[in-house]
mmCIF file of C-alpha atoms in Angstrom:
data_model
loop_
_atom_site.group_PDB
_atom_site.id
_atom_site.type_symbol
_atom_site.label_atom_id
_atom_site.label_comp_id
_atom_site.label_asym_id
_atom_site.label_seq_id
_atom_site.Cartn_x
_atom_site.Cartn_y
_atom_site.Cartn_z
ATOM 1 C CA UNK C 898 88.460 107.580 125.634
ATOM 2 C CA UNK C 899 85.832 106.422 123.312
ATOM 3 C CA UNK C 900 85.869 104.695 120.237
ATOM 4 C CA UNK C 901 82.728 104.496 117.750
ATOM 5 C CA UNK C 902 83.395 101.553 115.450
ATOM 6 C CA UNK C 903 81.145 100.939 112.349
ATOM 7 C CA UNK C 904 80.810 97.135 111.836
ATOM 8 C CA UNK C 905 79.734 94.826 114.666
ATOM 9 C CA UNK C 906 80.305 91.794 112.591
ATOM 10 C CA UNK C 907 83.131 89.074 113.290
ATOM 11 C CA UNK C 908 86.077 91.330 112.126
ATOM 12 C CA UNK C 909 84.618 94.224 114.027
ATOM 13 C CA UNK C 910 84.302 92.291 117.164
ATOM 14 C CA UNK C 911 87.083 90.065 116.818
ATOM 15 C CA UNK C 912 89.694 92.436 115.723
ATOM 16 C CA UNK C 913 89.102 96.160 115.741
ATOM 17 C CA UNK C 914 87.029 96.435 118.454
ATOM 18 C CA UNK C 915 88.955 93.789 120.469
ATOM 19 C CA UNK C 916 92.143 95.975 120.142
ATOM 20 C CA UNK C 917 90.300 99.099 120.936
ATOM 21 C CA UNK C 918 88.862 97.733 123.928
ATOM 22 C CA UNK C 919 92.332 96.460 124.993
ATOM 23 C CA UNK C 920 93.622 99.856 124.514
ATOM 24 C CA UNK C 921 91.564 101.367 127.070
ATOM 25 C CA UNK C 922 88.597 102.442 124.795
ATOM 26 C CA UNK C 923 84.872 102.531 125.589
ATOM 27 C CA UNK C 924 83.951 100.882 122.285
ATOM 28 C CA UNK C 925 80.620 101.791 120.724
ATOM 29 C CA UNK C 926 79.476 99.383 118.073
ATOM 30 C CA UNK C 927 77.352 100.734 115.281
ATOM 31 C CA UNK C 928 75.744 98.539 112.518
ATOM 32 C CA UNK C 929 72.576 98.114 110.278
ATOM 33 C CA UNK C 930 71.953 94.595 111.277
ATOM 34 C CA UNK C 931 69.176 94.831 114.044
ATOM 35 C CA UNK C 932 69.295 91.332 115.242
ATOM 36 C CA UNK C 933 73.159 91.656 115.800
ATOM 37 C CA UNK C 934 72.830 95.151 117.601
ATOM 38 C CA UNK C 935 69.728 93.893 119.757
ATOM 39 C CA UNK C 936 71.905 91.041 120.774
ATOM 40 C CA UNK C 937 74.976 93.154 121.429
ATOM 41 C CA UNK C 938 73.000 95.611 123.435
ATOM 42 C CA UNK C 939 71.345 92.732 125.450
ATOM 43 C CA UNK C 940 75.055 91.131 126.505
ATOM 44 C CA UNK C 941 77.407 92.676 128.828
ATOM 45 C CA UNK C 942 80.275 90.637 127.304
ATOM 46 C CA UNK C 943 81.445 88.325 124.474
ATOM 47 C CA UNK C 944 84.732 86.175 124.103
ATOM 48 C CA UNK C 945 87.099 86.258 121.269
ATOM 49 C CA UNK C 946 88.629 82.524 121.087
ATOM 50 C CA UNK C 947 92.274 82.693 119.692
ATOM 51 C CA UNK C 948 93.399 79.402 117.856
ATOM 52 C CA UNK C 949 97.101 78.649 117.059
ATOM 53 C CA UNK C 950 100.353 78.949 118.815
ATOM 54 C CA UNK C 951 99.906 81.054 122.108
ATOM 55 C CA UNK C 952 96.251 81.117 121.833
ATOM 56 C CA UNK C 953 94.046 82.330 124.796
ATOM 57 C CA UNK C 954 90.646 83.545 125.079
ATOM 58 C CA UNK C 955 89.852 87.377 125.502
ATOM 59 C CA UNK C 956 86.957 88.818 126.869
ATOM 60 C CA UNK C 957 85.385 92.154 125.941
ATOM 61 C CA UNK C 958 83.156 94.070 128.063
ATOM 62 C CA UNK C 959 81.733 97.644 128.653
ATOM 63 C CA UNK C 960 80.859 98.189 125.021
ATOM 64 C CA UNK C 961 77.387 99.519 123.730
ATOM 65 C CA UNK C 962 75.668 99.022 120.619
ATOM 66 C CA UNK C 963 73.696 101.306 118.394
ATOM 67 C CA UNK C 964 71.508 100.549 115.268
ATOM 68 C CA UNK C 965 73.168 103.161 112.997
ATOM 69 C CA UNK C 966 70.142 103.204 110.644
ATOM 70 C CA UNK C 967 67.204 103.368 113.300
ATOM 71 C CA UNK C 968 69.090 105.526 115.743
ATOM 72 C CA UNK C 969 71.026 108.126 113.834
ATOM 73 C CA UNK C 970 70.430 110.671 116.361
ATOM 74 C CA UNK C 971 72.045 108.652 119.121
ATOM 75 C CA UNK C 972 74.919 107.692 116.983
ATOM 76 C CA UNK C 973 75.563 111.230 116.096
ATOM 77 C CA UNK C 974 75.654 112.167 120.046
ATOM 78 C CA UNK C 975 78.285 109.378 120.545
ATOM 79 C CA UNK C 976 80.116 110.710 117.489
ATOM 80 C CA UNK C 977 80.262 114.234 118.532
ATOM 81 C CA UNK C 978 82.271 113.186 121.847
ATOM 82 C CA UNK C 979 84.370 110.147 120.585
ATOM 83 C CA UNK C 980 88.047 110.307 119.977
ATOM 84 C CA UNK C 981 88.086 107.504 117.344
ATOM 85 C CA UNK C 982 86.078 106.278 114.778
ATOM 86 C CA UNK C 983 86.742 103.067 112.799
ATOM 87 C CA UNK C 984 85.321 101.177 110.382
ATOM 88 C CA UNK C 985 85.222 97.268 109.177
ATOM 89 C CA UNK C 986 82.153 97.356 106.534
ATOM 90 C CA UNK C 987 83.855 96.662 103.435
ATOM 91 C CA UNK C 988 85.211 99.362 101.025
ATOM 92 C CA UNK C 989 81.738 99.763 98.990
ATOM 93 C CA UNK C 990 79.817 100.380 102.465
ATOM 94 C CA UNK C 991 81.756 103.576 103.233
ATOM 95 C CA UNK C 992 79.802 105.989 101.369
ATOM 96 C CA UNK C 993 76.966 104.972 103.801
ATOM 97 C CA UNK C 994 79.362 105.618 106.754
ATOM 98 C CA UNK C 995 80.245 109.139 105.450
ATOM 99 C CA UNK C 996 76.829 110.950 106.281
ATOM 100 C CA UNK C 997 77.064 110.149 109.803
ATOM 101 C CA UNK C 998 80.614 111.518 110.231
ATOM 102 C CA UNK C 999 79.852 114.548 108.204
ATOM 103 C CA UNK C 1000 77.315 115.278 110.867
ATOM 104 C CA UNK C 1001 79.430 114.722 113.705
ATOM 105 C CA UNK C 1002 82.158 116.951 112.449
ATOM 106 C CA UNK C 1003 79.752 119.798 111.767
ATOM 107 C CA UNK C 1004 78.596 119.657 115.353
ATOM 108 C CA UNK C 1005 81.738 118.413 116.975
ATOM 109 C CA UNK C 1006 82.579 121.168 119.708
ATOM 110 C CA UNK C 1007 85.382 123.593 118.411
ATOM 111 C CA UNK C 1008 87.532 123.190 121.526
ATOM 112 C CA UNK C 1009 87.165 119.208 121.142
ATOM 113 C CA UNK C 1010 90.419 117.385 119.790
ATOM 114 C CA UNK C 1011 90.215 116.287 116.221
ATOM 115 C CA UNK C 1012 88.231 112.971 115.573
ATOM 116 C CA UNK C 1013 90.734 110.411 114.533
ATOM 117 C CA UNK C 1014 89.022 108.436 111.433
ATOM 118 C CA UNK C 1015 90.383 105.363 110.198
ATOM 119 C CA UNK C 1016 88.921 102.711 107.728
ATOM 120 C CA UNK C 1017 90.097 99.283 108.552
ATOM 121 C CA UNK C 1018 89.108 97.643 105.372
ATOM 122 C CA UNK C 1019 90.895 95.098 102.857
ATOM 123 C CA UNK C 1020 91.435 97.882 100.341
ATOM 124 C CA UNK C 1021 94.388 100.448 99.437
ATOM 125 C CA UNK C 1022 94.075 103.805 101.123
ATOM 126 C CA UNK C 1023 90.446 103.096 102.314
ATOM 127 C CA UNK C 1024 90.416 106.219 104.782
ATOM 128 C CA UNK C 1025 91.209 108.302 101.791
ATOM 129 C CA UNK C 1026 88.076 106.866 99.991
ATOM 130 C CA UNK C 1027 86.082 107.519 102.926
ATOM 131 C CA UNK C 1028 87.438 111.101 103.302
ATOM 132 C CA UNK C 1029 86.572 111.460 99.643
ATOM 133 C CA UNK C 1030 82.951 110.369 100.307
ATOM 134 C CA UNK C 1031 83.055 113.096 103.185
ATOM 135 C CA UNK C 1032 84.405 115.766 100.891
ATOM 136 C CA UNK C 1033 81.545 115.111 98.343
ATOM 137 C CA UNK C 1034 78.914 115.514 101.051
ATOM 138 C CA UNK C 1035 80.353 118.900 102.129
ATOM 139 C CA UNK C 1036 80.183 122.440 100.712
ATOM 140 C CA UNK C 1037 83.524 123.805 99.618
ATOM 141 C CA UNK C 1038 83.221 126.653 102.144
ATOM 142 C CA UNK C 1039 82.787 124.341 105.168
ATOM 143 C CA UNK C 1040 85.327 121.527 104.110
ATOM 144 C CA UNK C 1041 88.449 123.316 105.506
ATOM 145 C CA UNK C 1042 86.526 123.728 108.944
ATOM 146 C CA UNK C 1043 85.552 120.174 108.857
ATOM 147 C CA UNK C 1044 88.801 118.802 108.039
ATOM 148 C CA UNK C 1045 90.261 120.820 110.965
ATOM 149 C CA UNK C 1046 88.483 118.740 113.161
ATOM 150 C CA UNK C 1047 89.428 115.404 111.848
ATOM 151 C CA UNK C 1048 92.645 113.328 111.600
ATOM 152 C CA UNK C 1049 92.194 110.948 108.609
ATOM 153 C CA UNK C 1050 94.776 108.120 108.759
ATOM 154 C CA UNK C 1051 95.045 105.247 106.532
ATOM 155 C CA UNK C 1052 95.622 101.843 107.927
ATOM 156 C CA UNK C 1053 96.552 98.380 106.812
ATOM 157 C CA UNK C 1054 94.828 95.429 108.625
ATOM 158 C CA UNK C 1055 95.430 91.563 108.454
ATOM 159 C CA UNK C 1056 93.740 88.820 110.693
ATOM 160 C CA UNK C 1057 92.198 85.722 109.677
ATOM 161 C CA UNK C 1058 88.535 85.628 111.002
ATOM 162 C CA UNK C 1059 87.029 82.611 109.434
ATOM 163 C CA UNK C 1060 83.299 81.864 109.106
ATOM 164 C CA UNK C 1061 81.900 81.026 112.343
ATOM 165 C CA UNK C 1062 79.922 78.191 113.761
ATOM 166 C CA UNK C 1063 76.074 78.533 113.849
ATOM 167 C CA UNK C 1064 75.791 78.279 117.369
ATOM 168 C CA UNK C 1065 78.848 80.904 118.193
ATOM 169 C CA UNK C 1066 76.567 83.845 119.107
ATOM 170 C CA UNK C 1067 78.617 87.049 119.915
ATOM 171 C CA UNK C 1068 81.655 84.871 120.475
ATOM 172 C CA UNK C 1069 84.071 85.064 117.719
ATOM 173 C CA UNK C 1070 87.029 82.491 116.767
ATOM 174 C CA UNK C 1071 90.123 84.055 115.182
ATOM 175 C CA UNK C 1072 93.802 83.190 114.543
ATOM 176 C CA UNK C 1073 96.510 84.526 116.791
ATOM 177 C CA UNK C 1074 98.373 86.182 114.411
ATOM 178 C CA UNK C 1075 97.279 89.930 113.430
ATOM 179 C CA UNK C 1076 98.731 93.173 112.116
ATOM 180 C CA UNK C 1077 97.211 96.683 112.277
ATOM 181 C CA UNK C 1078 99.581 99.032 110.856
ATOM 182 C CA UNK C 1079 98.646 102.815 110.677
ATOM 183 C CA UNK C 1080 100.298 105.609 108.970
ATOM 184 C CA UNK C 1081 102.014 108.134 111.412
ATOM 185 C CA UNK C 1082 102.439 111.429 109.624
ATOM 186 C CA UNK C 1083 98.866 112.478 110.024
ATOM 187 C CA UNK C 1084 99.145 112.554 113.817
ATOM 188 C CA UNK C 1085 102.257 114.501 113.858
ATOM 189 C CA UNK C 1086 103.705 113.879 117.433
ATOM 190 C CA UNK C 1087 100.383 112.784 118.911
ATOM 191 C CA UNK C 1088 99.369 109.329 117.626
ATOM 192 C CA UNK C 1089 96.806 107.540 119.655
ATOM 193 C CA UNK C 1090 97.990 104.862 122.104
ATOM 194 C CA UNK C 1091 96.573 101.579 120.723
ATOM 195 C CA UNK C 1092 99.161 99.003 121.881
ATOM 196 C CA UNK C 1093 97.986 96.353 119.297
ATOM 197 C CA UNK C 1094 98.806 98.827 116.424
ATOM 198 C CA UNK C 1095 101.965 99.932 115.168
ATOM 199 C CA UNK C 1096 102.749 103.196 113.459
ATOM 200 C CA UNK C 1097 104.825 103.528 110.518
ATOM 201 C CA UNK C 1098 106.038 106.476 108.268
ATOM 202 C CA UNK C 1099 105.127 105.039 105.024
ATOM 203 C CA UNK C 1100 101.964 102.744 104.883
ATOM 204 C CA UNK C 1101 102.217 101.974 101.298
ATOM 205 C CA UNK C 1102 104.673 98.987 101.513
ATOM 206 C CA UNK C 1103 102.894 97.514 103.975
ATOM 207 C CA UNK C 1104 99.436 97.733 102.244
ATOM 208 C CA UNK C 1105 100.837 96.116 99.201
ATOM 209 C CA UNK C 1106 102.740 93.586 100.948
ATOM 210 C CA UNK C 1107 99.483 92.354 102.767
ATOM 211 C CA UNK C 1108 97.399 92.818 99.592
ATOM 212 C CA UNK C 1109 99.667 90.902 97.328
ATOM 213 C CA UNK C 1110 100.563 88.164 99.740
ATOM 214 C CA UNK C 1111 97.642 87.532 102.252
ATOM 215 C CA UNK C 1112 94.997 88.548 100.027
ATOM 216 C CA UNK C 1113 96.410 87.027 96.880
ATOM 217 C CA UNK C 1114 97.581 83.853 98.607
ATOM 218 C CA UNK C 1115 94.334 83.393 100.228
ATOM 219 C CA UNK C 1116 92.367 83.913 96.997
ATOM 220 C CA UNK C 1117 94.653 81.594 95.259
ATOM 221 C CA UNK C 1118 94.289 79.037 97.597
ATOM 222 C CA UNK C 1119 90.490 79.105 97.497
ATOM 223 C CA UNK C 1120 90.423 78.996 93.726
ATOM 224 C CA UNK C 1121 92.903 76.236 93.257
ATOM 225 C CA UNK C 1122 91.649 74.342 96.093
ATOM 226 C CA UNK C 1123 87.943 74.549 94.708
ATOM 227 C CA UNK C 1124 89.092 73.600 91.028
ATOM 228 C CA UNK C 1125 90.658 70.324 92.937
ATOM 229 C CA UNK C 1126 87.570 69.762 94.860
ATOM 230 C CA UNK C 1127 88.795 70.756 98.460
ATOM 231 C CA UNK C 1128 86.335 72.257 100.787
ATOM 232 C CA UNK C 1129 88.716 73.662 103.493
ATOM 233 C CA UNK C 1130 91.653 76.238 102.932
ATOM 234 C CA UNK C 1131 94.004 74.129 105.119
ATOM 235 C CA UNK C 1132 92.883 70.943 103.048
ATOM 236 C CA UNK C 1133 93.812 72.524 99.810
ATOM 237 C CA UNK C 1134 96.964 73.798 101.186
ATOM 238 C CA UNK C 1135 97.806 70.054 102.275
ATOM 239 C CA UNK C 1136 97.498 69.029 98.388
ATOM 240 C CA UNK C 1137 100.961 69.418 96.988
ATOM 241 C CA UNK C 1138 99.621 70.391 93.710
ATOM 242 C CA UNK C 1139 97.623 73.161 95.086
ATOM 243 C CA UNK C 1140 100.422 74.286 97.199
ATOM 244 C CA UNK C 1141 102.839 74.515 94.367
ATOM 245 C CA UNK C 1142 100.341 76.521 92.186
ATOM 246 C CA UNK C 1143 100.000 79.021 95.080
ATOM 247 C CA UNK C 1144 103.462 79.120 95.829
ATOM 248 C CA UNK C 1145 104.282 80.044 92.241
ATOM 249 C CA UNK C 1146 101.903 83.122 92.158
ATOM 250 C CA UNK C 1147 103.130 84.505 95.383
ATOM 251 C CA UNK C 1148 106.788 84.279 94.138
ATOM 252 C CA UNK C 1149 105.557 86.549 91.314
ATOM 253 C CA UNK C 1150 104.012 88.982 93.713
ATOM 254 C CA UNK C 1151 107.214 88.800 96.081
ATOM 255 C CA UNK C 1152 109.350 89.757 93.286
ATOM 256 C CA UNK C 1153 107.412 92.887 92.909
ATOM 257 C CA UNK C 1154 107.162 93.680 96.308
ATOM 258 C CA UNK C 1155 110.860 93.248 96.776
ATOM 259 C CA UNK C 1156 111.486 95.433 93.541
ATOM 260 C CA UNK C 1157 109.122 98.161 94.845
ATOM 261 C CA UNK C 1158 109.687 98.636 98.478
ATOM 262 C CA UNK C 1159 112.230 98.342 101.030
ATOM 263 C CA UNK C 1160 111.961 94.776 101.954
ATOM 264 C CA UNK C 1161 114.863 92.266 100.994
ATOM 265 C CA UNK C 1162 114.171 89.021 99.256
ATOM 266 C CA UNK C 1163 114.915 87.107 102.584
ATOM 267 C CA UNK C 1164 112.278 89.331 104.575
ATOM 268 C CA UNK C 1165 109.640 88.775 102.022
ATOM 269 C CA UNK C 1166 110.472 85.009 101.691
ATOM 270 C CA UNK C 1167 109.926 84.873 105.526
ATOM 271 C CA UNK C 1168 106.884 86.713 105.481
ATOM 272 C CA UNK C 1169 105.361 84.631 102.580
ATOM 273 C CA UNK C 1170 106.284 81.469 104.539
ATOM 274 C CA UNK C 1171 104.415 82.993 107.726
ATOM 275 C CA UNK C 1172 101.339 83.636 105.666
ATOM 276 C CA UNK C 1173 101.031 80.234 103.996
ATOM 277 C CA UNK C 1174 101.566 78.510 107.585
ATOM 278 C CA UNK C 1175 98.819 80.633 108.809
ATOM 279 C CA UNK C 1176 96.641 79.402 105.810
ATOM 280 C CA UNK C 1177 97.608 75.835 106.856
ATOM 281 C CA UNK C 1178 96.336 76.102 110.410
ATOM 282 C CA UNK C 1179 93.669 73.397 110.620
ATOM 283 C CA UNK C 1180 92.222 74.743 113.709
ATOM 284 C CA UNK C 1181 90.759 77.612 111.468
ATOM 285 C CA UNK C 1182 87.484 76.126 109.891
ATOM 286 C CA UNK C 1183 87.829 78.510 106.734
ATOM 287 C CA UNK C 1184 86.364 77.279 103.645
ATOM 288 C CA UNK C 1185 87.335 77.841 99.857
ATOM 289 C CA UNK C 1186 83.811 78.942 99.267
ATOM 290 C CA UNK C 1187 83.817 81.646 101.800
ATOM 291 C CA UNK C 1188 87.162 83.181 100.713
ATOM 292 C CA UNK C 1189 86.667 82.652 97.147
ATOM 293 C CA UNK C 1190 83.352 84.602 97.060
ATOM 294 C CA UNK C 1191 82.944 87.921 95.184
ATOM 295 C CA UNK C 1192 85.579 86.676 92.216
ATOM 296 C CA UNK C 1193 84.397 89.660 90.115
ATOM 297 C CA UNK C 1194 85.576 92.155 92.739
ATOM 298 C CA UNK C 1195 88.656 89.898 93.327
ATOM 299 C CA UNK C 1196 89.535 90.331 89.550
ATOM 300 C CA UNK C 1197 89.284 94.119 89.507
ATOM 301 C CA UNK C 1198 92.045 96.270 88.166
ATOM 302 C CA UNK C 1199 94.021 97.110 91.366
ATOM 303 C CA UNK C 1200 93.010 93.944 93.311
ATOM 304 C CA UNK C 1201 95.176 90.881 94.437
ATOM 305 C CA UNK C 1202 95.778 89.280 90.908
ATOM 306 C CA UNK C 1203 95.408 91.999 88.363
ATOM 307 C CA UNK C 1204 97.108 94.657 90.319
ATOM 308 C CA UNK C 1205 100.494 92.815 90.787
ATOM 309 C CA UNK C 1206 100.167 91.081 87.277
ATOM 310 C CA UNK C 1207 99.859 94.392 85.482
ATOM 311 C CA UNK C 1208 102.961 95.805 87.165
ATOM 312 C CA UNK C 1209 104.927 92.768 86.568
ATOM 313 C CA UNK C 1210 103.939 92.666 82.885
ATOM 314 C CA UNK C 1211 105.070 96.214 82.555
ATOM 315 C CA UNK C 1212 108.358 95.278 83.856
ATOM 316 C CA UNK C 1213 108.661 92.225 81.723
ATOM 317 C CA UNK C 1214 108.629 89.800 84.614
ATOM 318 C CA UNK C 1215 107.000 86.533 84.642
ATOM 319 C CA UNK C 1216 103.228 86.315 85.480
ATOM 320 C CA UNK C 1217 102.249 82.746 84.665
ATOM 321 C CA UNK C 1218 101.570 82.048 88.105
ATOM 322 C CA UNK C 1219 99.126 85.026 88.531
ATOM 323 C CA UNK C 1220 97.472 84.082 85.379
ATOM 324 C CA UNK C 1221 97.158 80.490 86.435
ATOM 325 C CA UNK C 1222 95.322 81.903 89.608
ATOM 326 C CA UNK C 1223 92.803 84.142 87.351
ATOM 327 C CA UNK C 1224 92.054 81.123 85.239
ATOM 328 C CA UNK C 1225 91.245 79.231 88.408
ATOM 329 C CA UNK C 1226 89.003 82.141 89.648
ATOM 330 C CA UNK C 1227 87.414 82.086 86.398
ATOM 331 C CA UNK C 1228 86.337 78.258 87.109
ATOM 332 C CA UNK C 1229 84.969 79.204 90.520
ATOM 333 C CA UNK C 1230 81.257 78.322 90.383
ATOM 334 C CA UNK C 1231 79.115 78.672 93.429
ATOM 335 C CA UNK C 1232 75.567 79.116 92.928
ATOM 336 C CA UNK C 1233 74.973 80.669 96.236
ATOM 337 C CA UNK C 1234 77.483 84.007 95.302
ATOM 338 C CA UNK C 1235 75.948 86.468 93.098
ATOM 339 C CA UNK C 1236 79.006 87.372 91.805
ATOM 340 C CA UNK C 1237 80.075 84.039 90.870
ATOM 341 C CA UNK C 1238 76.789 83.567 88.968
ATOM 342 C CA UNK C 1239 77.232 87.100 87.341
ATOM 343 C CA UNK C 1240 80.848 86.027 86.252
ATOM 344 C CA UNK C 1241 79.791 82.823 84.546
ATOM 345 C CA UNK C 1242 77.002 84.819 82.761
ATOM 346 C CA UNK C 1243 79.657 87.367 81.556
ATOM 347 C CA UNK C 1244 81.890 84.638 80.327
ATOM 348 C CA UNK C 1245 79.122 83.143 78.306
ATOM 349 C CA UNK C 1246 78.165 86.286 76.611
ATOM 350 C CA UNK C 1247 81.162 88.390 76.051
ATOM 351 C CA UNK C 1248 83.868 88.033 73.727
ATOM 352 C CA UNK C 1249 87.340 87.452 75.318
ATOM 353 C CA UNK C 1250 88.742 90.912 74.527
ATOM 354 C CA UNK C 1251 85.641 92.560 75.890
ATOM 355 C CA UNK C 1252 85.398 90.400 78.920
ATOM 356 C CA UNK C 1253 89.165 91.330 79.824
ATOM 357 C CA UNK C 1254 88.535 95.212 79.490
ATOM 358 C CA UNK C 1255 85.278 95.136 81.270
ATOM 359 C CA UNK C 1256 85.873 92.706 83.992
ATOM 360 C CA UNK C 1257 89.655 93.262 84.837
ATOM 361 C CA UNK C 1258 89.929 96.907 83.577
ATOM 362 C CA UNK C 1259 93.019 95.968 81.380
ATOM 363 C CA UNK C 1260 93.152 98.493 78.461
ATOM 364 C CA UNK C 1261 93.690 97.186 75.141
ATOM 365 C CA UNK C 1262 97.677 97.106 74.326
ATOM 366 C CA UNK C 1263 98.621 96.571 77.844
ATOM 367 C CA UNK C 1264 101.271 93.884 78.046
ATOM 368 C CA UNK C 1265 99.259 91.974 80.106
ATOM 369 C CA UNK C 1266 96.458 91.773 77.738
ATOM 370 C CA UNK C 1267 97.495 88.973 75.439
ATOM 371 C CA UNK C 1268 97.945 86.603 78.525
ATOM 372 C CA UNK C 1269 94.498 87.272 79.775
ATOM 373 C CA UNK C 1270 92.760 86.643 76.816
ATOM 374 C CA UNK C 1271 94.271 83.426 76.759
ATOM 375 C CA UNK C 1272 93.208 82.447 79.965
ATOM 376 C CA UNK C 1273 89.593 83.530 79.218
ATOM 377 C CA UNK C 1274 89.572 81.647 75.977
ATOM 378 C CA UNK C 1275 90.316 78.683 77.849
ATOM 379 C CA UNK C 1276 87.799 79.202 80.672
ATOM 380 C CA UNK C 1277 85.085 79.837 77.620
ATOM 381 C CA UNK C 1278 86.076 76.356 76.366
ATOM 382 C CA UNK C 1279 86.142 74.554 79.655
ATOM 383 C CA UNK C 1280 89.943 73.685 79.460
#
């Protein structure tokens, strides 16, 4: 069995690539980072170092590496005969992956099993986004044939892979906890055998639970922690005031998750406690600066703060904790992060209502609008 994985970074090597390797796949890493690809090609192994309860080192061998920009023809040959294609590149990069997959599906042998395509990104239904990009590159006449040569399955992924030490090389440090949920229906009765993953009939609850607990909580910890002067995520949550603020935001998102999906309040409470305990792990050298970067994206309409807050506001539920997290995000000021710089430029140049509409996507008259305008006004005053 062979899997082509797009994205040879820390998540690709330390999570998806690792699980595919342990499932028995020959892993082919594809990336545009020439230095990283050259290092992988020159090495025959790397080690994933776990930290936390039950931690152990896992050695990955038998992989290959391809520069997807310079060696597109070689990549095409690998994709034509691959069983699985996965990504961990970021949702905005999927459009650059699509051309490779279109060519591979066009040239895939007619008698070959369908290529399983799964985008393993921090986004809702990321595989659908990738499929849409593939459709856009296909003609209406050929799409039915290409579609028959692939299985598109959405996934929900969760593993903390912090910033790595400068001398780590190809090795990756990760937490012991991970979750890779894959929707079962696209496979019918023939789901691939990936022991580290679990297949579910309805992925939406798992995606939203992860996004609105892990992603919301992680970013909230970063923004509240930065405002309190902390550098590390674990140190931020050791601060009672920060921990209380994060917990308040997650209690609100938990109320939404329980209201929408088939999780009990007890189940969601236990999940939330597990997530916060993961963030407190002092062996994960994660920083508020790394976790908080790209605040504009994280303030998007369907992202970790505005998405749940909008739904809660529509239900008449409390959102003060989430609004406080938005306020902390607006104060996140890191000169090395282009989005942080742009965020503060927008705050300085736009009226509060315009800022809310343009940055968060909340439309005029939405029940969340007044609260967001108030938060933006406070940030502009420096309050």
